[in-house]
């Protein structure tokens, strides 16, 4: 049980923080939210090794796709072990599409989300406001990309018929 492990670690090393592997992925509202909750230890490691050194959000168009392609290469061995085929093209397709959708969402957020200005004071409230069509677009993109990725994963990576 992870909670017992965390208590044991904190008893001897109070500065150690245990990262739970998964958040509530089925309650996500966008692809970005999904990936922030999926496989947290791997995401944290790849983010520190690739995303931040490449400029993070300032160069999202570069850092996010490379992060997803690196992650794809880490999955070659999974299908090799499960079905005897590394399925490189399948994994690159899955993670390429998911990375493209995540990149579109992050770059779109940077361009479309504006700070809400209080009309009474003229001061920013700290909340962001985006056009209503953008929220619907994000939801549809995430839905279509995850369904495509699941289909490709089963058919091309794990050879399920």
XYZ file of C-alpha atoms in Angstrom:
161
model
C 0.000 0.000 0.000
C 1.492 3.339 -1.045
C 0.165 5.162 2.003
C 2.054 2.854 4.392
C 5.205 3.276 2.322
C 4.810 7.055 2.438
C 4.375 7.036 6.228
C 7.459 4.835 6.630
C 9.531 7.109 4.393
C 8.332 10.259 6.139
C 9.197 8.791 9.548
C 12.853 8.428 8.556
C 13.164 11.106 5.876
C 10.645 13.936 6.320
C 11.840 15.709 3.152
C 11.069 12.748 0.863
C 7.820 13.128 -1.066
C 6.198 10.076 -2.617
C 4.402 10.707 -5.906
C 1.283 8.601 -6.389
C 1.402 7.042 -9.849
C -2.036 8.097 -11.113
C -4.562 10.827 -10.373
C -8.251 10.756 -11.228
C -7.685 10.473 -14.988
C -11.306 9.682 -15.820
C -12.508 13.020 -14.470
C -10.284 15.170 -16.682
C -11.575 17.983 -18.853
C -8.791 18.259 -21.434
C -5.799 16.394 -22.835
C -3.442 18.572 -20.808
C -5.333 17.742 -17.608
C -5.292 14.026 -18.512
C -1.532 13.909 -19.032
C -0.870 15.840 -15.826
C -2.562 12.988 -13.942
C -1.369 9.992 -15.941
C 1.807 8.184 -14.805
C 3.043 10.975 -12.589
C 6.538 9.584 -11.809
C 7.378 9.148 -15.507
C 5.845 12.509 -16.396
C 7.789 14.238 -13.640
C 11.059 12.675 -14.770
C 10.562 13.480 -18.471
C 9.397 16.998 -17.655
C 12.588 17.700 -15.691
C 14.872 16.051 -18.253
C 13.327 17.383 -21.488
C 10.526 19.926 -21.062
C 12.202 22.453 -18.766
C 15.671 22.373 -20.414
C 14.066 23.015 -23.825
C 12.264 26.104 -22.565
C 9.041 24.642 -21.185
C 5.962 26.705 -21.985
C 7.948 29.406 -23.793
C 8.827 26.867 -26.493
C 5.887 24.486 -26.135
C 5.846 23.854 -29.889
C 9.229 22.108 -29.469
C 9.351 20.756 -25.924
C 5.957 19.000 -25.810
C 6.299 16.956 -29.046
C 9.833 15.895 -28.098
C 8.621 14.884 -24.647
C 5.898 12.691 -26.174
C 8.253 11.124 -28.745
C 10.771 10.289 -26.025
C 7.956 8.693 -24.058
C 6.924 6.704 -27.165
C 10.398 5.212 -27.449
C 10.099 4.048 -23.850
C 7.045 1.977 -24.815
C 8.716 -0.050 -27.593
C 9.791 -2.651 -25.050
C 6.264 -2.962 -23.650
C 4.790 -4.347 -26.854
C 7.989 -6.329 -27.512
C 7.497 -8.098 -24.177
C 3.727 -8.527 -24.567
C 3.352 -9.547 -28.209
C 6.896 -10.007 -29.550
C 6.865 -6.889 -31.747
C 8.291 -3.492 -30.741
C 5.717 -1.732 -32.987
C 7.773 1.454 -33.285
C 5.522 2.998 -35.934
C 2.396 2.315 -33.881
C 3.819 3.858 -30.708
C 5.201 6.852 -32.599
C 1.765 7.364 -34.181
C -0.039 7.130 -30.831
C 2.291 9.476 -29.000
C 2.715 11.759 -32.019
C -1.043 12.387 -32.211
C -1.364 12.808 -28.441
C 1.634 15.153 -28.397
C 0.212 17.188 -31.274
C -3.120 17.618 -29.475
C -1.384 18.576 -26.213
C 0.774 21.095 -28.110
C -2.253 22.620 -29.864
C -3.990 22.965 -26.512
C -1.038 24.612 -24.748
C -0.241 26.985 -27.620
C -3.950 27.755 -28.051
C -4.243 28.545 -24.353
C -1.295 30.923 -24.622
C -2.917 32.832 -27.487
C -6.601 32.647 -26.564
C -6.800 32.888 -22.792
C -6.990 36.472 -21.634
C -6.977 37.805 -18.108
C -10.432 38.771 -16.873
C -10.631 42.521 -16.126
C -13.074 43.687 -13.470
C -15.230 46.358 -15.191
C -15.703 48.273 -11.938
C -12.035 48.694 -11.067
C -10.318 48.059 -14.395
C -7.914 45.708 -12.601
C -7.186 42.129 -13.594
C -8.798 39.502 -11.389
C -6.202 36.782 -11.986
C -8.781 34.527 -13.660
C -8.388 33.636 -17.293
C -11.164 33.865 -19.819
C -11.172 32.091 -23.170
C -13.749 32.087 -25.955
C -16.486 29.521 -25.371
C -15.712 27.763 -28.645
C -12.161 27.099 -27.406
C -13.397 25.023 -24.461
C -15.580 22.936 -26.795
C -12.690 22.546 -29.248
C -10.378 21.317 -26.489
C -12.941 18.779 -25.337
C -13.561 17.436 -28.853
C -9.818 17.299 -29.624
C -9.117 15.361 -26.433
C -11.996 12.937 -27.064
C -11.047 12.235 -30.683
C -7.311 11.964 -29.956
C -7.766 9.570 -27.037
C -10.140 7.343 -29.048
C -7.744 7.317 -32.013
C -4.818 6.561 -29.705
C -6.701 3.724 -27.990
C -7.648 2.195 -31.364
C -4.090 2.498 -32.704
C -2.655 1.161 -29.465
C -4.814 -1.960 -29.595
C -4.525 -2.604 -33.348
C -0.957 -1.555 -34.153
C 0.981 -1.768 -30.880
C -0.560 -4.751 -29.096
C -1.810 -6.634 -32.201
C -5.342 -7.099 -30.870
C -7.825 -8.152 -33.524
